[in-house]
PDB file of C-alpha atoms in Angstrom:
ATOM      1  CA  UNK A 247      54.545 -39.252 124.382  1.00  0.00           C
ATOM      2  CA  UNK A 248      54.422 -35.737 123.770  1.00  0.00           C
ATOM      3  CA  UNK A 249      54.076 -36.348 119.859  1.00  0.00           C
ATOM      4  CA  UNK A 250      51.131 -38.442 120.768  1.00  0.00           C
ATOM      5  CA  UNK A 251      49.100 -35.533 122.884  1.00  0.00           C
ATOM      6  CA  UNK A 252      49.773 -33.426 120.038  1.00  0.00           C
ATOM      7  CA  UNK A 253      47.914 -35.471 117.601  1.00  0.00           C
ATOM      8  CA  UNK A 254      45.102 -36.058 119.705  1.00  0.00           C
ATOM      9  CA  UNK A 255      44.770 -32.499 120.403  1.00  0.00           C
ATOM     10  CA  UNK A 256      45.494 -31.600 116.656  1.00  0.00           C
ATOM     11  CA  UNK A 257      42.612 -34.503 115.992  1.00  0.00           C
ATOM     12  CA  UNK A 258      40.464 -32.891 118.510  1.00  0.00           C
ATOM     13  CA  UNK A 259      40.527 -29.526 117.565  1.00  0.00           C
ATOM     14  CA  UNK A 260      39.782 -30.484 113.355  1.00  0.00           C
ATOM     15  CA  UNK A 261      36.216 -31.715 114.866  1.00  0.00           C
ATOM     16  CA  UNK A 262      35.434 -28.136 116.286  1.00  0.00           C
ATOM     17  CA  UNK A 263      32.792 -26.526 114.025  1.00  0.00           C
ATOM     18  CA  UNK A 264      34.027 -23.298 112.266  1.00  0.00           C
ATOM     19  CA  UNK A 265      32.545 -20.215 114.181  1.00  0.00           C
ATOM     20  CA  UNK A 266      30.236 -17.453 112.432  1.00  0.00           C
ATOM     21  CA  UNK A 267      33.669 -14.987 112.683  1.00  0.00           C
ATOM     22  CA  UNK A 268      35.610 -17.696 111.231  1.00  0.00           C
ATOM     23  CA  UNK A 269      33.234 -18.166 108.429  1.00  0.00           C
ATOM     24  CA  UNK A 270      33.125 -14.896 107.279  1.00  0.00           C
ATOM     25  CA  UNK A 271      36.585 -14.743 107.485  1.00  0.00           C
ATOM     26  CA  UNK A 272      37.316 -17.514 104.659  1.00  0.00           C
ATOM     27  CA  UNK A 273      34.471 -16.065 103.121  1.00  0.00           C
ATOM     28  CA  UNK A 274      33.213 -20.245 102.519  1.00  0.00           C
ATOM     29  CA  UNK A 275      30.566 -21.684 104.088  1.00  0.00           C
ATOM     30  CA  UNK A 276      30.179 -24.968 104.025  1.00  0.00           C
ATOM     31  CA  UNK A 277      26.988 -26.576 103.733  1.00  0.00           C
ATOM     32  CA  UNK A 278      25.197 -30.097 103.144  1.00  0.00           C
ATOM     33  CA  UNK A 279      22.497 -30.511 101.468  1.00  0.00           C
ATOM     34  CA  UNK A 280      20.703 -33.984  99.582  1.00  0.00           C
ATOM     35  CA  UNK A 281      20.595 -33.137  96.142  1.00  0.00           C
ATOM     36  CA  UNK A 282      18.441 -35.998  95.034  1.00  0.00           C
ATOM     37  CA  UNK A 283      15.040 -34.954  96.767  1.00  0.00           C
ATOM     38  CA  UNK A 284      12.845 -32.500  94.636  1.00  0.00           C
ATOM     39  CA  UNK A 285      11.192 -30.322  94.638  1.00  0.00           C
ATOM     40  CA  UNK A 286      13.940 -29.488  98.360  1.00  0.00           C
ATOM     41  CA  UNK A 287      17.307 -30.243  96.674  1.00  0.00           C
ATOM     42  CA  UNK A 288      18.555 -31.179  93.234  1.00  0.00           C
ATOM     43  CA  UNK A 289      22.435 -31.495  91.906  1.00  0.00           C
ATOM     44  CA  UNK A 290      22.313 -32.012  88.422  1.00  0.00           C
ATOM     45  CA  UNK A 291      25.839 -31.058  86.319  1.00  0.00           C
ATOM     46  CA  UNK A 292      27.183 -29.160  89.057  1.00  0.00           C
ATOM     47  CA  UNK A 293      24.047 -27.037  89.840  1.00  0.00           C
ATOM     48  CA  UNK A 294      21.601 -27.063  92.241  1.00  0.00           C
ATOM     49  CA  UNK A 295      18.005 -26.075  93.020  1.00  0.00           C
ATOM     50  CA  UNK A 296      15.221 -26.780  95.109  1.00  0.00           C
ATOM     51  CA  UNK A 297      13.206 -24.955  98.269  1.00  0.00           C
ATOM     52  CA  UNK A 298      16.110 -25.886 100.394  1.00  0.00           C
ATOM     53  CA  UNK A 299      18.675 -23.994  98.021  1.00  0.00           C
ATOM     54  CA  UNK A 300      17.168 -21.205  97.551  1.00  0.00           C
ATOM     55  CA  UNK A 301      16.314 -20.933 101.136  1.00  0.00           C
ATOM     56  CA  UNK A 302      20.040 -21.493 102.079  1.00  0.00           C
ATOM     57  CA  UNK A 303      21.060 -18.965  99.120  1.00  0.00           C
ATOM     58  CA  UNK A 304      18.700 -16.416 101.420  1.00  0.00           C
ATOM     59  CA  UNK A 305      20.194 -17.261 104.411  1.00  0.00           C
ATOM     60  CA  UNK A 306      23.985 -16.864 103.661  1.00  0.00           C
ATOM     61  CA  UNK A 307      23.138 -13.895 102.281  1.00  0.00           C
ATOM     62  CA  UNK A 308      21.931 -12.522 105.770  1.00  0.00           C
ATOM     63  CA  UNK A 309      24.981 -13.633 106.957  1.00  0.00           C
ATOM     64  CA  UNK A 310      27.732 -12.388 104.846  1.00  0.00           C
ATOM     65  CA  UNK A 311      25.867  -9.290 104.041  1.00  0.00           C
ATOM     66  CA  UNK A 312      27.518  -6.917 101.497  1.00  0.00           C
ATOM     67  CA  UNK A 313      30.811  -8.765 101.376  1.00  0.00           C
ATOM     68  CA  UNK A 314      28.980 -11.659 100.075  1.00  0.00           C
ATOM     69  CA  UNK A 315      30.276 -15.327 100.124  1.00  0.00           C
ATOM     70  CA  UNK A 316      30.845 -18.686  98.256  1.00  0.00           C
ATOM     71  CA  UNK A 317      28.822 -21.505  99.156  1.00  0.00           C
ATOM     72  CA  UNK A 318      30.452 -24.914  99.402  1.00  0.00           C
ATOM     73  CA  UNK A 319      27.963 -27.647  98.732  1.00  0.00           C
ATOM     74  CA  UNK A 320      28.468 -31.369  99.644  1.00  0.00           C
ATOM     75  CA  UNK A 321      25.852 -34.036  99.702  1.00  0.00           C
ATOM     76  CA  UNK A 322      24.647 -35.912 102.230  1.00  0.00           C
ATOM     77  CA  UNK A 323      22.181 -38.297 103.445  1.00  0.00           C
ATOM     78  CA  UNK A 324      20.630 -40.677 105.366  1.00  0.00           C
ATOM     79  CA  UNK A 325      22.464 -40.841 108.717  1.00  0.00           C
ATOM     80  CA  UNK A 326      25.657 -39.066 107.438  1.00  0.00           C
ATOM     81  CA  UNK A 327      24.017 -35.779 107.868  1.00  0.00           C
ATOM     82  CA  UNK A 328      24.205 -35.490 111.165  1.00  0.00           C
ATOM     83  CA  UNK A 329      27.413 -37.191 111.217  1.00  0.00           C
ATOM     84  CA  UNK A 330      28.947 -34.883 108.672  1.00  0.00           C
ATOM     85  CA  UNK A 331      27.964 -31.807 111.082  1.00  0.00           C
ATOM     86  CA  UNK A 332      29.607 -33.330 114.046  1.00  0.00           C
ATOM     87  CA  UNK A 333      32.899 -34.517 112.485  1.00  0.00           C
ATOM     88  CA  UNK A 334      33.256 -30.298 110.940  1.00  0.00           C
ATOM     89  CA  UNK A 335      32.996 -31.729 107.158  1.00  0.00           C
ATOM     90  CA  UNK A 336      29.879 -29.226 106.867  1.00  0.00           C
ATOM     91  CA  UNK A 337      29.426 -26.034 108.909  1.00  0.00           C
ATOM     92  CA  UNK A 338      25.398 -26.740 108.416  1.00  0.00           C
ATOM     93  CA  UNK A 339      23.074 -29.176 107.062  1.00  0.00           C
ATOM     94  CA  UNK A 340      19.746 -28.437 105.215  1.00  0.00           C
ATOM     95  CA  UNK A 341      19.559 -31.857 103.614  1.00  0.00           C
ATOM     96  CA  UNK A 342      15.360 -32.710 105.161  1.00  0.00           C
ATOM     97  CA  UNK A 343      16.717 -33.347 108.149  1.00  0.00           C
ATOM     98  CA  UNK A 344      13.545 -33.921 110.567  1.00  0.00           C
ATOM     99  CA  UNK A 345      14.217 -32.798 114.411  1.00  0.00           C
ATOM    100  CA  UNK A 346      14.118 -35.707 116.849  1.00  0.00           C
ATOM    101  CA  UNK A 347      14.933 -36.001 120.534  1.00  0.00           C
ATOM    102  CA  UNK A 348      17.669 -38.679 119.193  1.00  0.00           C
ATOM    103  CA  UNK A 349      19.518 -35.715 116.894  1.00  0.00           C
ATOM    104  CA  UNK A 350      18.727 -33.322 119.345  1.00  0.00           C
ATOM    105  CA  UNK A 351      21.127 -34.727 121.676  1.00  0.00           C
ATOM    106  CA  UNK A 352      24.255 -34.955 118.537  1.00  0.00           C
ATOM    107  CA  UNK A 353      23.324 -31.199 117.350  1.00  0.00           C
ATOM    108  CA  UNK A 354      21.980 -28.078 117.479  1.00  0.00           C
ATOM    109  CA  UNK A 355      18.427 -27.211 115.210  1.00  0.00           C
ATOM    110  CA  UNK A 356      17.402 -23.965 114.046  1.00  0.00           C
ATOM    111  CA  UNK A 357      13.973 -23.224 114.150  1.00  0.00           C
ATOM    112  CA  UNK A 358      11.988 -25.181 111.954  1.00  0.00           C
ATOM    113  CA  UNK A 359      11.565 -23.848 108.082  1.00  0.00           C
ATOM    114  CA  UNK A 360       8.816 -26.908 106.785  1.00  0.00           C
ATOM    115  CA  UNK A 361       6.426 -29.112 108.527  1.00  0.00           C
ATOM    116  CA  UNK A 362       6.160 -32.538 106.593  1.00  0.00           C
ATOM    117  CA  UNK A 363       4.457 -36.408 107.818  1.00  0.00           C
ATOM    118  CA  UNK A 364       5.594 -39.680 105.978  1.00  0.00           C
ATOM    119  CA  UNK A 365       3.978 -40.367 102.458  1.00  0.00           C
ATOM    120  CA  UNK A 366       4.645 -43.505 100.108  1.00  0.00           C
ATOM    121  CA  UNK A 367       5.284 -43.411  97.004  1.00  0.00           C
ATOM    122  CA  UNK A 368       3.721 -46.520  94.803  1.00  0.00           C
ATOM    123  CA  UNK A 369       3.257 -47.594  91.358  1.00  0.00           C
ATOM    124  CA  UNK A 370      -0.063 -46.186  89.329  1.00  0.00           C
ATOM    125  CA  UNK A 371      -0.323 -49.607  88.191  1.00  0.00           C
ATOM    126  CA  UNK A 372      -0.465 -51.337  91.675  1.00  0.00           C
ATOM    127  CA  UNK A 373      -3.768 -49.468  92.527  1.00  0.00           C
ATOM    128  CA  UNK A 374      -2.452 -49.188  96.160  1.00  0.00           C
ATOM    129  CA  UNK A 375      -4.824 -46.834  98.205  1.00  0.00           C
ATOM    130  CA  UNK A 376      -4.442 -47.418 101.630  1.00  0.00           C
ATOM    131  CA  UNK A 377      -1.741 -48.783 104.392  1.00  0.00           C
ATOM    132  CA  UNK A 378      -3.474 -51.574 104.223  1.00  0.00           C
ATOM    133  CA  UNK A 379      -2.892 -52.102 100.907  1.00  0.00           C
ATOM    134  CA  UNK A 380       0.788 -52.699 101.608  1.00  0.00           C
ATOM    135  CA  UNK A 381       0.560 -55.477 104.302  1.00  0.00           C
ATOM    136  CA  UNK A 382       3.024 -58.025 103.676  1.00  0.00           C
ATOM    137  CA  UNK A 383       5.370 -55.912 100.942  1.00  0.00           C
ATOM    138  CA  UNK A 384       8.616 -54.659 101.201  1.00  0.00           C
ATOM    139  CA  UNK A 385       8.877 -50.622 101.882  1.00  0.00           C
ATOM    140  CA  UNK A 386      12.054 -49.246 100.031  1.00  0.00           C
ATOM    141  CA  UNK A 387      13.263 -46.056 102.491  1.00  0.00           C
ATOM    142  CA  UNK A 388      16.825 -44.533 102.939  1.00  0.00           C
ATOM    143  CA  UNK A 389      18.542 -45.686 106.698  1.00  0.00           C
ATOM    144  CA  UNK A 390      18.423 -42.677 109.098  1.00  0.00           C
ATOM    145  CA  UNK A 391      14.814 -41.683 108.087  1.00  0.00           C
ATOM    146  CA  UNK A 392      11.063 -41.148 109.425  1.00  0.00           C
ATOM    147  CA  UNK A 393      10.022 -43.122 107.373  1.00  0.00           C
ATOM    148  CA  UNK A 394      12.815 -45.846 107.731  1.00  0.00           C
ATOM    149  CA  UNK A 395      12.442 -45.999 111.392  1.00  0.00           C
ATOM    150  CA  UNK A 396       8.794 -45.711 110.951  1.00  0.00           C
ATOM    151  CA  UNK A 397       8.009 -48.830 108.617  1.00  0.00           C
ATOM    152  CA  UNK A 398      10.655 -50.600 110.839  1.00  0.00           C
ATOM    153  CA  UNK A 399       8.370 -50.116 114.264  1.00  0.00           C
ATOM    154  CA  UNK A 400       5.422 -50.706 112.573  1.00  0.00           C
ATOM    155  CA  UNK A 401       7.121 -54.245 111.572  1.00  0.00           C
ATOM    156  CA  UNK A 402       6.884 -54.000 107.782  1.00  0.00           C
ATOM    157  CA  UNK A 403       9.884 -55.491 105.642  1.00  0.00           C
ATOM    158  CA  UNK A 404      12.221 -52.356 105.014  1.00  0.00           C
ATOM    159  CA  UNK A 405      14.690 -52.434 101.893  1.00  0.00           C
ATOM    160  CA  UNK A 406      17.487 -50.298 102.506  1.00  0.00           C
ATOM    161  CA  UNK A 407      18.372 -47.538  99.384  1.00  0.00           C
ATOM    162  CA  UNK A 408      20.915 -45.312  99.729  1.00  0.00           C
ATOM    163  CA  UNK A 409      19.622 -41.978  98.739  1.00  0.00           C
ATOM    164  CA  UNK A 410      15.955 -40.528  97.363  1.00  0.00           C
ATOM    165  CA  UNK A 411      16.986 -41.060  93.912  1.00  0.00           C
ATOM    166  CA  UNK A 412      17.807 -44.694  94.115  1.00  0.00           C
ATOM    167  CA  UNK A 413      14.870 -45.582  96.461  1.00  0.00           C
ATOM    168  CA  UNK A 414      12.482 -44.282  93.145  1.00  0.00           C
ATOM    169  CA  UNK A 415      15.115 -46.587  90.301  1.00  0.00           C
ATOM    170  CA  UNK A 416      14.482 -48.669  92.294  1.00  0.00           C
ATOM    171  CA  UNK A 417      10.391 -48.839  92.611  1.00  0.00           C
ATOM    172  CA  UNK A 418      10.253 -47.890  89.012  1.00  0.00           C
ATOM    173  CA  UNK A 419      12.265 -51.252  88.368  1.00  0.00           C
ATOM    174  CA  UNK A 420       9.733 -53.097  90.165  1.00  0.00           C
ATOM    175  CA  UNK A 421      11.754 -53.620  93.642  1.00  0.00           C
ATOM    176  CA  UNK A 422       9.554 -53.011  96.692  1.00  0.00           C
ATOM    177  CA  UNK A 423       5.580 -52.048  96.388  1.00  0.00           C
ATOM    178  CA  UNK A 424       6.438 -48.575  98.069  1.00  0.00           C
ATOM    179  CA  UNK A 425       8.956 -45.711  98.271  1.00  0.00           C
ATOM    180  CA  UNK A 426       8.567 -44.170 101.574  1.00  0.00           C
ATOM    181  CA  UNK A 427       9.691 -40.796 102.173  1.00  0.00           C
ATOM    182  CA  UNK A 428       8.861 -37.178 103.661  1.00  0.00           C
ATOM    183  CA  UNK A 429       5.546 -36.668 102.203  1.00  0.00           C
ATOM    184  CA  UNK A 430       6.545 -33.248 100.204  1.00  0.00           C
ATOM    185  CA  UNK A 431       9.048 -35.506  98.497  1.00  0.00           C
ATOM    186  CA  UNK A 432       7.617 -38.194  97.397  1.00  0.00           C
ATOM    187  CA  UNK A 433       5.069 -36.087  95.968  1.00  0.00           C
ATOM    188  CA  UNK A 434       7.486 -34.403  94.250  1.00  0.00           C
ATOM    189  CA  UNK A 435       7.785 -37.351  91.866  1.00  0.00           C
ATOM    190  CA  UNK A 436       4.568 -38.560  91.158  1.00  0.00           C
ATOM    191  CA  UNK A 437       4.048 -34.370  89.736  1.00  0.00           C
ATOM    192  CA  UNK A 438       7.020 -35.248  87.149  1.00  0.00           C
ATOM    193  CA  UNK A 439       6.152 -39.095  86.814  1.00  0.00           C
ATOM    194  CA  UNK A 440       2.120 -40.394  86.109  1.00  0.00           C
ATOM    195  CA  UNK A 441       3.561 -43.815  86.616  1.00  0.00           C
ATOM    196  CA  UNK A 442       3.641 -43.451  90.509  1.00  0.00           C
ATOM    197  CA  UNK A 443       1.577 -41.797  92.632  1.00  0.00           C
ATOM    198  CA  UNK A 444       0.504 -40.511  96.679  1.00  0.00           C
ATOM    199  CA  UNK A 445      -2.430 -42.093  97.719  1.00  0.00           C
ATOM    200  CA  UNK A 446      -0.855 -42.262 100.921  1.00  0.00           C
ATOM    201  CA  UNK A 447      -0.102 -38.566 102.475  1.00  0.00           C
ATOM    202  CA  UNK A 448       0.119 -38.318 106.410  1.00  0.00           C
ATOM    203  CA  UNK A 449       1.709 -41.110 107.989  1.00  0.00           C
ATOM    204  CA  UNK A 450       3.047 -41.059 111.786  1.00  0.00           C
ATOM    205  CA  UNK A 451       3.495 -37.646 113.509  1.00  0.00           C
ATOM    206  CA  UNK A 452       4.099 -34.794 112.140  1.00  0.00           C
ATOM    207  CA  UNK A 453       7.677 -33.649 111.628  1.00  0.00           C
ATOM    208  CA  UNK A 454       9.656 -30.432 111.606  1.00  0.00           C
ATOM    209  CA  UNK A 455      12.036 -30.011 109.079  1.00  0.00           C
ATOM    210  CA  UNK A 456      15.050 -27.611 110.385  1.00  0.00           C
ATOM    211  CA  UNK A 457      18.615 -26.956 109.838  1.00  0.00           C
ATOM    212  CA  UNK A 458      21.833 -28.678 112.191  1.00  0.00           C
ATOM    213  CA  UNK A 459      24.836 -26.981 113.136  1.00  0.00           C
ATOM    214  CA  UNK A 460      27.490 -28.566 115.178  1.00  0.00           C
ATOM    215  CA  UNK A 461      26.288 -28.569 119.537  1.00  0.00           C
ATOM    216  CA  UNK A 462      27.494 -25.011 121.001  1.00  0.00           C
ATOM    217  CA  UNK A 463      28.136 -23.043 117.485  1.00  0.00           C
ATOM    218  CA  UNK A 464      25.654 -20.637 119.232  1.00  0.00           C
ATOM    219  CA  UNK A 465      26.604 -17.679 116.999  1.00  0.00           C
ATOM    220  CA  UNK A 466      26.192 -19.370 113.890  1.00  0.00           C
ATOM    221  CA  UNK A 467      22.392 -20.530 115.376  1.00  0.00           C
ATOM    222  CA  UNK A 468      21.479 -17.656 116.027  1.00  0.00           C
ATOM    223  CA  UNK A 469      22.682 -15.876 112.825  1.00  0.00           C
ATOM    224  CA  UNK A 470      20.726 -18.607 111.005  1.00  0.00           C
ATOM    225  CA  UNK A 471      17.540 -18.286 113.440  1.00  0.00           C
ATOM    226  CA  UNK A 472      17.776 -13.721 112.427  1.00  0.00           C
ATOM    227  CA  UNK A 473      17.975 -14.739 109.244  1.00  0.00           C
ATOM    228  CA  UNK A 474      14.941 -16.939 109.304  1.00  0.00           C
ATOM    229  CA  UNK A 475      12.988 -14.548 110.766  1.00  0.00           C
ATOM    230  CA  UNK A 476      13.766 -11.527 108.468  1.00  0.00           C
ATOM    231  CA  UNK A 477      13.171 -13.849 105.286  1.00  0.00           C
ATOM    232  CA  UNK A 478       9.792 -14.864 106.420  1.00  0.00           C
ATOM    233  CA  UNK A 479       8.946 -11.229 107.507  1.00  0.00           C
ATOM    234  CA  UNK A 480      10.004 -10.030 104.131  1.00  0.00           C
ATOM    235  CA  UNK A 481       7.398 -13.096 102.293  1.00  0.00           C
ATOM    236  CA  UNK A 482      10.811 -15.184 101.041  1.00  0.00           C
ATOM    237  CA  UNK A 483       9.201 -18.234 102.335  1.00  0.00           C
ATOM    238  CA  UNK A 484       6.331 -17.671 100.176  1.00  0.00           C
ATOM    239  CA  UNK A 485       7.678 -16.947  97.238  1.00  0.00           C
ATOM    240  CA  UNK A 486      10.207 -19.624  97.004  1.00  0.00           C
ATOM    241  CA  UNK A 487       7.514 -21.899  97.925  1.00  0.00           C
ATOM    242  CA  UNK A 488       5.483 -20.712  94.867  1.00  0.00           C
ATOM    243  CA  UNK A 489       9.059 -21.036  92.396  1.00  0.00           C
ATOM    244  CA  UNK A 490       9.910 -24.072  93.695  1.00  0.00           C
ATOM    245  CA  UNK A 491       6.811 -26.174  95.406  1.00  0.00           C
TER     246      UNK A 491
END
């Protein structure tokens, strides 16, 4: 019996999140991100770039100061972002995640770093201008999404894809009439692709885009929220909006 408590409490205590002390003790922070969303995250041969990774390279910078730090990067989408923050496989997650009432109640947000709405991403070809346009066709959109849960409520056919990257394979291949996605993103393809385009721009409300931390890692919120602040004093935002946007 006593073995038993043990493992439950051993279990327990591997979902706390890491504090901000423990953090820069290891000198590792852990961090998810997408990497298949430009112009906000990229992974390509081991390296990554993107709005979101230089803004995160900012940030942990604030925090470890002159000791500096390694960033740990692991992917993540879809609904496994927010999982990922609450099971302690991530310290934080930066990968577009849009604040809801829904997360709100699984983590903590910083404050917001982007504003976006839903766009849709369509075929040149297809000469689709309008939402009308796409009454009757199948929407591809990753699970966990806007734009997912969106399409869903507004009773369009959704095909499931499992991350940014496939959802565009797979409208370039000729599955689905639209790719629907945070608007920034989906724009970010038709710049480095004249075969699709954005007609479509502001869908639904619009969103904030912010970063999750596990509920009660106050100190690490609050580092990221000073950091924020001193980055966006300092013109960081606008810059790396400028390299990377």
């Amino acid at each position: 019996m006593k073995k038993i408590i043990l493992a439950l409490m051993l279990a327990a205590c591997s979902l706390l999140s890491n504090t901000l002390t423990q953090i820069k003790e290891k000198g590792v922070i852990r961090i998810g991100i997408d990497g298949s969303s430009p112009p906000f995250s990229i992974a390509k041969a081991g390296e990554y770039s993107g709005f979101e990774i230089l803004l995160i390279e900012g940030l942990v910078k604030e925090i470890f100061g002159d000791k500096g730090g390694k960033i740990q990067y692991v992917v993540t989408v879809g609904d496994d972002r927010i999982k990922a923050v609450q099971d302690n496989r991530v310290d934080l997650d930066i990968a577009l995640i849009s604040v809801t009432k829904e997360r709100e109640k699984l983590v903590d947000f910083s404050d917001p770093y982007f504003s976006v709405n839903i766009g849709v991403l369509t075929r040149t070809d297809d000469n689709i201008k309008t939402i009308s346009d796409l009454q009757d066709k199948e929407i591809l959109a990753e699970p966990g999404t806007t734009a997912f849960d969106y399409f869903n409520k507004e009773g369009f056919k959704v095909i499931s894809c499992a991350s940014s990257s496939e959802c565009f394979r797979a409208l370039k291949s000729g599955r689905g009439s639209g790719y629907a996605d945070d608007n920034m993103v989906v724009l970010g393809y038709s710049v480095v692709d004249r075969k699709v385009e954005v007609n479509i721009k502001n869908l639904g409300t619009t969103d904030f885009l912010a970063i999750a931390v596990q509920k009660g890692n106050d100190d690490l919120l609050n580092a990221l929220n000073d950091g924020l602040v001193k980055l966006s004093k300092n013109g960081f935002f606008k810059k790396i909006f400028n390299d990377s946007i």
